[in-house]
Short mmCIF file of C-alpha atoms in Angstrom, two decimals:
data_model
loop_
_atom_site.label_atom_id
_atom_site.label_comp_id
_atom_site.label_asym_id
_atom_site.label_seq_id
_atom_site.Cartn_x
_atom_site.Cartn_y
_atom_site.Cartn_z
CA MET A 282 8.35 -30.67 9.07
CA LEU A 283 9.28 -29.06 12.35
CA THR A 284 7.51 -26.47 14.47
CA ILE A 285 8.70 -22.83 14.40
CA SER A 286 10.35 -23.42 17.87
CA GLN A 287 12.13 -26.61 16.85
CA TYR A 288 13.65 -24.76 13.82
CA GLN A 289 14.83 -22.03 16.23
CA GLU A 290 16.33 -24.75 18.56
CA GLU A 291 17.98 -26.34 15.59
CA PHE A 292 19.44 -23.07 14.50
CA LEU A 293 20.64 -22.14 17.79
CA VAL A 294 22.57 -25.49 18.34
CA TYR A 295 24.08 -24.91 14.81
CA LEU A 296 25.22 -21.41 15.88
CA GLU A 297 26.66 -22.46 19.10
CA ASP A 298 28.67 -25.18 17.41
CA TYR A 299 29.74 -23.48 14.48
CA PRO A 300 33.71 -23.11 14.44
CA PHE A 301 33.98 -19.36 13.87
CA SER A 302 37.43 -18.02 14.63
CA SER A 303 38.16 -16.84 18.14
CA GLU A 304 41.47 -15.09 17.84
CA PRO A 305 42.42 -12.14 18.09
CA GLU A 306 39.79 -11.89 20.88
CA GLY A 307 39.58 -8.16 20.40
CA LEU A 308 38.17 -8.86 16.74
CA TYR A 309 36.06 -11.96 17.19
CA GLY A 310 34.88 -11.59 20.73
CA PRO A 311 32.31 -8.75 19.68
CA MET A 312 31.17 -11.05 16.86
CA HIS A 313 30.43 -13.87 19.28
CA TYR A 314 28.65 -11.44 21.71
CA ILE A 315 26.27 -9.88 19.31
CA LEU A 316 25.30 -13.15 17.88
CA ARG A 317 24.42 -14.60 21.18
CA VAL A 318 22.56 -11.65 22.87
CA GLY A 319 19.16 -12.86 21.61
CA GLY A 320 16.79 -11.77 18.82
CA LYS A 321 13.80 -13.64 17.08
CA ARG A 322 16.02 -15.46 14.62
CA LEU A 323 13.14 -14.74 12.23
CA ARG A 324 15.33 -14.76 9.14
CA PRO A 325 17.38 -18.07 9.46
CA VAL A 326 14.08 -19.84 10.58
CA LEU A 327 12.43 -18.77 7.55
CA THR A 328 15.33 -20.10 5.38
CA LEU A 329 14.92 -23.62 7.22
CA LEU A 330 11.20 -23.63 6.98
CA THR A 331 11.22 -22.63 3.25
CA ALA A 332 13.78 -25.57 2.42
CA ASP A 333 11.31 -27.88 4.26
CA ILE A 334 8.25 -26.38 2.55
CA PHE A 335 9.81 -27.27 -0.96
CA GLY A 336 10.78 -30.79 0.00
CA GLY A 337 14.43 -30.22 0.69
CA ASP A 338 16.51 -31.18 3.61
CA TYR A 339 16.48 -28.12 5.94
CA LYS A 340 19.77 -29.24 7.40
CA LYS A 341 21.42 -28.28 4.20
CA ALA A 342 20.05 -24.80 4.41
CA LEU A 343 21.70 -24.18 7.78
CA ASP A 344 24.99 -22.59 6.35
CA ALA A 345 22.73 -20.20 4.25
CA ALA A 346 20.53 -19.34 7.20
CA LEU A 347 23.59 -18.64 9.33
CA ALA A 348 25.04 -16.45 6.60
CA ILE A 349 21.75 -14.44 6.71
CA GLU A 350 21.91 -14.12 10.70
CA VAL A 351 25.67 -12.93 10.63
CA PHE A 352 24.82 -10.41 7.93
CA HIS A 353 21.83 -9.30 9.79
CA ASN A 354 23.83 -8.72 12.89
CA PHE A 355 26.65 -7.06 11.26
CA THR A 356 24.16 -4.46 9.90
CA LEU A 357 22.98 -4.06 13.51
CA VAL A 358 26.51 -3.45 14.75
CA HIS A 359 27.10 -0.73 12.16
CA ASP A 360 23.51 0.68 12.49
CA ASP A 361 24.03 1.10 16.32
CA ILE A 362 27.36 3.09 15.69
CA MET A 363 25.55 5.39 13.07
CA ASP A 364 22.82 6.00 15.66
CA ASP A 365 25.01 6.11 18.62
CA ALA A 366 22.69 3.58 20.10
CA PRO A 367 23.87 2.59 23.67
CA MET A 368 21.78 -0.69 24.03
CA ARG A 369 20.78 -3.53 21.64
CA ARG A 370 18.22 -6.16 22.82
CA GLY A 371 18.62 -4.95 26.27
CA MET A 372 22.31 -5.17 26.33
CA PRO A 373 25.08 -2.88 25.58
CA SER A 374 25.75 -2.41 21.77
CA VAL A 375 29.14 -3.49 20.61
CA HIS A 376 30.72 -0.02 20.09
CA GLU A 377 29.43 0.70 23.73
CA LYS A 378 30.75 -2.35 25.28
CA TRP A 379 34.22 -2.10 23.47
CA ASP A 380 34.79 0.99 21.45
CA LEU A 381 34.04 2.64 18.11
CA ASN A 382 36.99 1.17 16.09
CA THR A 383 36.25 -2.29 17.48
CA GLY A 384 32.52 -2.07 16.39
CA ILE A 385 33.71 -1.04 12.75
CA LEU A 386 36.20 -3.79 12.50
CA SER A 387 34.16 -6.62 14.08
CA GLY A 388 31.31 -5.69 11.78
CA ASP A 389 33.46 -5.80 8.64
CA VAL A 390 34.84 -9.39 9.69
CA MET A 391 31.14 -10.40 10.19
CA LEU A 392 30.40 -9.34 6.54
CA VAL A 393 33.39 -11.47 5.35
CA LYS A 394 32.28 -14.56 7.56
CA SER A 395 28.75 -14.26 6.10
CA TYR A 396 30.13 -14.87 2.52
CA THR A 397 32.27 -17.72 3.57
CA LEU A 398 29.28 -19.62 4.87
CA PHE A 399 28.33 -20.30 1.15
CA GLU A 400 31.63 -22.05 0.29
CA ARG A 401 30.33 -25.68 1.05
CA TYR A 402 27.45 -25.39 -1.51
CA ALA A 403 27.90 -26.79 -5.15
CA PRO A 404 29.16 -24.26 -7.58
CA GLU A 405 26.00 -23.68 -9.49
CA LEU A 406 23.94 -23.29 -6.42
CA GLN A 407 26.58 -21.06 -4.83
CA VAL A 408 26.58 -18.73 -7.68
CA LYS A 409 22.66 -18.35 -7.39
CA LEU A 410 22.94 -17.80 -3.63
CA ILE A 411 25.83 -15.33 -3.81
CA ARG A 412 24.16 -13.35 -6.50
CA LEU A 413 20.98 -13.03 -4.47
CA PHE A 414 23.00 -12.30 -1.36
CA ASN A 415 24.94 -9.42 -3.14
CA LYS A 416 21.70 -7.79 -4.57
CA THR A 417 20.09 -8.01 -1.12
CA ALA A 418 23.24 -6.66 0.94
CA ALA A 419 23.46 -3.63 -1.51
CA GLU A 420 19.69 -2.86 -1.15
CA VAL A 421 20.16 -3.03 2.71
CA CYS A 422 22.95 -0.52 2.50
CA GLU A 423 20.72 1.70 0.12
CA GLY A 424 17.87 1.44 2.71
CA GLN A 425 19.92 2.55 5.45
CA GLN A 426 21.20 5.55 3.41
CA TYR A 427 17.66 6.60 2.63
CA ASP A 428 16.88 6.30 6.25
CA VAL A 429 19.83 8.78 7.19
CA ASP A 430 18.70 10.98 4.33
CA PHE A 431 15.21 11.22 5.59
CA GLU A 432 16.45 12.82 8.82
CA LEU A 433 17.46 15.82 7.08
CA ARG A 434 14.50 16.18 4.83
CA THR A 435 10.96 17.60 5.30
CA ASP A 436 9.30 16.43 2.15
CA VAL A 437 9.64 12.53 2.52
CA THR A 438 6.93 10.99 0.66
CA LEU A 439 4.93 7.71 1.56
CA GLN A 440 6.36 5.98 -1.54
CA GLU A 441 9.88 6.88 -0.44
CA TYR A 442 9.24 5.61 3.09
CA LEU A 443 7.93 2.30 1.89
CA ARG A 444 10.86 1.81 -0.44
CA MET A 445 13.18 2.57 2.53
CA ILE A 446 11.65 0.04 4.90
CA GLN A 447 11.63 -2.57 2.16
CA TYR A 448 15.09 -2.23 1.32
CA LYS A 449 16.32 -1.81 4.99
CA THR A 450 14.09 -4.81 6.48
CA ALA A 451 12.00 -6.70 3.95
CA VAL A 452 14.34 -7.68 1.18
CA LEU A 453 16.49 -9.66 3.73
CA VAL A 454 13.23 -11.58 4.77
CA GLY A 455 12.62 -12.19 1.17
CA ALA A 456 16.03 -13.39 0.37
CA ALA A 457 16.13 -15.71 3.43
CA MET A 458 13.08 -17.39 1.97
CA GLN A 459 14.35 -17.60 -1.58
CA MET A 460 17.66 -19.27 -0.45
CA GLY A 461 15.68 -21.82 1.32
CA ALA A 462 13.67 -22.61 -1.82
CA LEU A 463 16.87 -22.67 -4.03
CA ILE A 464 18.59 -24.91 -1.74
CA ALA A 465 15.72 -27.21 -1.93
CA GLY A 466 15.73 -27.26 -5.73
CA ALA A 467 12.66 -25.04 -6.42
CA THR A 468 12.12 -23.67 -9.78
CA GLU A 469 12.81 -20.07 -10.50
CA GLU A 470 9.08 -19.17 -10.58
CA GLU A 471 8.64 -21.00 -7.10
CA ALA A 472 11.75 -19.06 -5.64
CA LYS A 473 10.45 -15.71 -6.94
CA ALA A 474 7.08 -16.41 -5.65
CA ILE A 475 8.30 -17.23 -2.08
CA TYR A 476 10.71 -14.17 -2.32
CA ASP A 477 7.64 -11.94 -2.86
CA PHE A 478 5.85 -13.57 -0.14
CA GLY A 479 8.79 -12.66 2.31
CA LEU A 480 9.11 -9.19 0.86
CA HIS A 481 5.42 -8.18 1.41
CA LEU A 482 5.44 -10.07 4.69
CA GLY A 483 8.53 -8.27 5.92
CA THR A 484 6.91 -4.94 4.75
CA ALA A 485 3.81 -5.67 6.87
CA PHE A 486 6.03 -6.63 9.78
CA GLN A 487 7.97 -3.38 9.71
CA LEU A 488 4.62 -1.27 9.48
CA GLN A 489 3.45 -3.28 12.31
CA ASP A 490 6.63 -2.38 14.30
CA ASP A 491 5.95 1.27 13.57
CA TYR A 492 2.28 1.01 14.66
CA LEU A 493 3.50 -0.85 17.92
CA ASP A 494 6.23 1.69 18.60
CA ALA A 495 3.68 4.36 19.06
CA PHE A 496 0.61 2.48 20.18
CA GLY A 497 1.93 -0.76 21.72
CA ASP A 498 2.07 -1.94 25.18
CA GLU A 499 5.33 -1.14 26.75
CA LYS A 500 5.26 -4.29 28.87
CA THR A 501 4.83 -6.53 25.83
CA PHE A 502 6.60 -4.55 23.29
CA GLY A 503 9.81 -4.60 25.27
CA LYS A 504 11.01 -1.03 24.79
CA GLN A 505 9.75 2.54 25.45
CA ILE A 506 6.55 3.46 23.51
CA GLY A 507 7.10 6.48 21.47
CA GLY A 508 10.67 6.03 20.53
CA ASP A 509 10.31 6.95 16.85
CA ILE A 510 8.43 10.09 18.06
CA MET A 511 11.22 11.24 20.39
CA GLU A 512 13.88 10.65 17.52
CA ASN A 513 11.64 12.60 15.18
CA LYS A 514 11.54 9.73 12.70
CA LYS A 515 9.39 10.25 9.63
CA THR A 516 7.41 7.05 9.69
CA PHE A 517 4.35 5.97 7.82
CA LEU A 518 2.22 7.58 10.68
CA TYR A 519 3.93 10.88 10.55
CA ILE A 520 3.77 11.38 6.68
CA THR A 521 0.26 10.18 6.44
CA ALA A 522 -0.83 12.26 9.35
CA LEU A 523 0.83 15.39 7.64
CA GLU A 524 -0.78 14.74 4.54
CA ASN A 525 -4.31 14.60 6.02
CA LEU A 526 -4.27 17.26 8.97
CA GLU A 527 -5.71 20.78 8.61
CA GLU A 528 -3.02 23.28 8.15
CA ASP A 529 -2.77 24.37 11.87
CA ASP A 530 -2.46 20.60 13.04
CA ALA A 531 0.02 19.96 10.45
CA ASP A 532 2.15 23.02 11.38
CA LEU A 533 1.93 21.80 15.03
CA LEU A 534 3.00 18.31 13.99
CA GLN A 535 6.01 19.69 12.00
CA ASN A 536 6.87 21.89 14.84
CA LEU A 537 6.79 19.02 17.46
CA TYR A 538 9.15 17.00 14.99
CA GLU A 539 11.78 19.91 15.11
CA ILE A 540 12.16 20.15 18.87
CA ALA A 541 13.42 18.12 21.81
CA PRO A 542 11.25 19.05 24.74
CA ALA A 543 12.07 18.30 28.30
CA ASP A 544 8.63 16.93 28.73
CA THR A 545 8.84 14.10 26.29
CA GLU A 546 5.68 12.63 27.48
CA GLU A 547 3.66 15.53 26.41
CA LYS A 548 5.13 15.51 23.13
CA ILE A 549 4.43 11.86 22.50
CA ARG A 550 0.75 12.23 23.68
CA THR A 551 0.04 15.18 21.42
CA VAL A 552 1.69 13.47 18.46
CA LYS A 553 -0.26 10.40 19.03
CA GLU A 554 -3.63 12.21 19.29
CA LEU A 555 -2.60 13.90 15.85
CA PHE A 556 -1.85 10.34 14.37
CA VAL A 557 -5.44 9.28 15.50
CA SER A 558 -7.34 12.45 14.52
CA SER A 559 -5.75 12.38 11.00
CA GLY A 560 -6.72 8.94 10.23
CA ALA A 561 -3.20 7.75 10.08
CA THR A 562 -3.71 4.92 12.59
CA ASP A 563 -6.45 3.51 10.31
CA LYS A 564 -4.47 3.88 7.25
CA ILE A 565 -1.48 2.02 8.70
CA ARG A 566 -3.69 -0.88 9.78
CA GLU A 567 -5.14 -1.01 6.27
CA ALA A 568 -1.73 -1.06 4.85
CA ILE A 569 -0.58 -3.85 7.22
CA GLN A 570 -3.50 -5.85 6.11
CA GLU A 571 -3.04 -4.95 2.41
CA TYR A 572 0.70 -6.11 2.42
CA THR A 573 -0.09 -9.36 4.50
CA GLU A 574 -2.95 -10.16 1.79
CA THR A 575 -0.64 -9.45 -1.01
CA ALA A 576 2.16 -11.86 0.61
CA PHE A 577 -0.54 -14.55 1.02
CA GLY A 578 -1.63 -14.10 -2.59
CA SER A 579 2.08 -14.49 -3.83
CA ILE A 580 1.98 -18.28 -2.76
CA ALA A 581 -1.68 -19.10 -4.08
CA SER A 582 -0.54 -20.36 -7.26
CA LEU A 583 2.36 -22.46 -5.99
CA SER A 584 1.95 -26.25 -6.47
CA LEU A 585 2.56 -27.02 -2.76
CA ASP A 586 0.50 -29.28 -0.54
CA GLU A 587 -2.28 -27.13 0.99
CA LYS A 588 -0.91 -28.29 4.47
CA LYS A 589 2.42 -26.72 3.55
CA LYS A 590 0.68 -23.43 2.33
CA GLU A 591 -1.18 -23.32 5.68
CA VAL A 592 2.00 -23.50 7.62
CA LEU A 593 3.23 -20.27 5.70
CA LEU A 594 -0.23 -18.67 6.03
CA ALA A 595 -0.21 -19.46 9.88
CA PHE A 596 3.34 -18.09 10.16
CA GLY A 597 2.10 -14.92 8.57
CA ARG A 598 -0.90 -14.52 10.71
CA ASN A 599 0.87 -15.10 13.91
CA LEU A 600 3.58 -12.55 12.92
CA MET A 601 0.99 -9.93 12.28
CA ASN A 602 -0.97 -10.64 15.39
CA ARG A 603 2.10 -10.10 17.61
CA LYS A 604 2.35 -7.59 20.33
CA VAL A 605 6.12 -7.41 20.50
#
């Protein structure tokens, strides 16, 4: 087996060398751009790692890994359009660098290209991969719609929020791992167990991201702290705080999420104080731990070598201990 950094290197080489179309430049230029502006490459690495874990040849999983990465970046292109986000990974977003129509069309062709990457798999395996891909792609879109809907609602529940982040983020992590298992010839039970591992770990990952957005170190987190607060996003912290605060403080928190003051620093500071005093920060840390432990429990019964299980556990621990 390789190290995580080695899987990343193998994937990046494959990405660089893959013969994607280049003409017309106005369509494919943005696709090449977004695929090369960085990112953790978490999902494709997990596809390769899982194929190796189950005794397969990770190189046979490179097309599926690339399909996952192309699809993920397609969602980012369209998400940035919906959010009118000017930057992505420290670089101009596609629609900002080109224009809105280019962003829409280039995103569309990325979705098409992600499907073509399954063509070289044997028919029976291809059906399994595409069936999983279709289910996951629909759930990601559903998660994005829930996220949009929540902007206009004041009654979002914690259960609804958790479903949204699972669909928008975690299902793709689970699918990336399940694809690696399927390509390696794992049983349905094994493939389902590794999907559950990825799903719960992906949920913990997103909750950790929510926490770091408010309480991380700006130097290591890589973006401005308090972004979710400034955008009035109804996160785990907000929903939990609202449920646990006394009436006056709950009203204050709601009022702060209905305004865009000139002094954003004061708003962020006050909201964070309410998150802490309500116990929301403790509860999100507990939830992160619970989802991580559930993920670890998903693979406990797998008939894998203990050293291979430890690779998955170590990956999960490192992911949850991150500061970025």
